[in-house]
CSV table of C-alpha atoms in Angstrom, one decimal:
chain,number,residue,atom,x,y,z
A,1,LEU,CA,0.2,-0.1,-0.2
A,2,THR,CA,0.9,3.6,-0.6
A,3,ASP,CA,1.1,6.4,2.1
A,4,GLU,CA,-2.3,7.2,0.4
A,5,GLU,CA,-4.0,4.6,0.7
A,6,ARG,CA,-3.2,4.0,4.3
A,7,VAL,CA,-4.8,7.5,5.1
A,8,PHE,CA,-7.7,6.4,2.7
A,9,LEU,CA,-8.1,3.1,4.0
A,10,ASN,CA,-7.9,4.5,7.7
A,11,ALA,CA,-10.5,7.6,6.9
A,12,ALA,CA,-12.6,5.2,5.8
A,13,TYR,CA,-12.6,2.8,8.8
A,14,LEU,CA,-12.6,5.9,11.1
A,15,GLY,CA,-15.9,7.5,9.2
A,16,ASP,CA,-13.6,11.0,8.1
A,17,VAL,CA,-16.0,11.9,5.8
A,18,GLY,CA,-13.5,15.0,4.8
A,19,VAL,CA,-10.5,12.9,3.8
A,20,VAL,CA,-12.3,10.1,2.2
A,21,ARG,CA,-14.2,12.7,-0.1
A,22,MET,CA,-10.7,14.6,-0.2
A,23,SER,CA,-9.2,11.1,-1.1
A,24,LEU,CA,-11.5,10.2,-4.0
A,25,GLU,CA,-11.2,14.0,-5.3
A,26,ASP,CA,-7.7,13.6,-5.6
A,27,ARG,CA,-7.1,10.0,-6.5
A,28,VAL,CA,-5.7,11.0,-10.1
A,29,GLU,CA,-3.0,13.4,-9.2
A,30,SER,CA,-1.9,11.0,-6.0
A,31,ASN,CA,-2.2,7.6,-7.9
A,32,LEU,CA,-4.9,6.0,-5.3
A,33,ASN,CA,-6.4,3.1,-6.3
A,34,ILE,CA,-9.6,3.1,-4.2
A,35,ASN,CA,-10.3,-0.5,-4.8
A,36,CYS,CA,-7.1,-1.2,-2.8
A,37,VAL,CA,-7.0,-3.9,0.2
A,38,ASP,CA,-5.1,-3.7,3.4
A,39,TYR,CA,-2.7,-7.0,4.5
A,40,MET,CA,-6.3,-9.0,5.6
A,41,GLY,CA,-8.1,-8.3,2.3
A,42,ARG,CA,-10.1,-5.3,3.2
A,43,ASN,CA,-11.3,-2.7,1.1
A,44,ALA,CA,-12.6,0.6,2.1
A,45,LEU,CA,-15.7,-0.2,2.1
A,46,HIS,CA,-15.0,-3.6,3.8
A,47,LEU,CA,-13.7,-1.2,7.1
A,48,ALA,CA,-16.3,1.5,6.8
A,49,ILE,CA,-18.9,-1.7,7.2
A,50,ASP,CA,-17.0,-2.9,9.9
A,51,SER,CA,-17.1,0.4,12.2
A,52,GLU,CA,-21.0,1.2,10.6
A,53,LYS,CA,-19.8,4.6,9.4
A,54,MET,CA,-22.8,5.2,7.4
A,55,ASP,CA,-21.9,8.6,5.8
A,56,VAL,CA,-18.7,7.2,4.2
A,57,ILE,CA,-20.6,3.6,3.2
A,58,GLU,CA,-22.7,6.0,1.1
A,59,ILE,CA,-19.9,7.8,-0.6
A,60,LEU,CA,-17.9,4.6,-1.2
A,61,LEU,CA,-20.9,3.1,-2.8
A,62,ASP,CA,-21.1,5.7,-5.4
A,63,ASN,CA,-17.1,5.7,-6.5
A,64,LEU,CA,-15.9,2.0,-5.6
A,65,SER,CA,-16.4,-0.5,-8.3
A,66,PHE,CA,-18.6,-2.9,-8.6
A,67,ASN,CA,-16.7,-6.0,-7.2
A,68,CYS,CA,-16.2,-4.0,-4.6
A,69,ILE,CA,-19.6,-3.2,-3.7
A,70,ASP,CA,-20.9,-6.8,-4.3
A,71,GLU,CA,-18.1,-8.3,-1.7
A,72,ALA,CA,-18.8,-6.0,0.5
A,73,LEU,CA,-22.4,-6.4,0.3
A,74,LEU,CA,-22.1,-10.3,1.5
A,75,HIS,CA,-19.5,-8.8,4.6
A,76,ALA,CA,-22.5,-7.1,5.9
A,77,ILE,CA,-25.0,-9.7,5.7
A,78,SER,CA,-22.5,-12.0,7.2
A,79,LYS,CA,-21.7,-9.0,10.3
A,80,GLY,CA,-25.7,-9.0,10.7
A,81,ALA,CA,-25.3,-5.5,10.0
A,82,VAL,CA,-29.4,-5.0,9.0
A,83,LYS,CA,-29.0,-1.2,8.6
A,84,ILE,CA,-26.2,-1.5,5.9
A,85,VAL,CA,-27.6,-4.1,3.8
């Protein structure tokens, strides 16, 4: 992971809407892979689901690839996160 990707994933987990939005807006200049995963294979949406950060989840749903969203939906179901599903 690059430093930018680490910041992006951490912001998603912590629910930092400002940093998530800024990362998405600047992704071309910073070469941010918005579908990046951490060492456990979790992308930003997985991390936002784990911490139940609804504002970040909504932003990410509008920006991530379908495959990331599909996997994250299954993740939310497995966690029993009804309000997310």
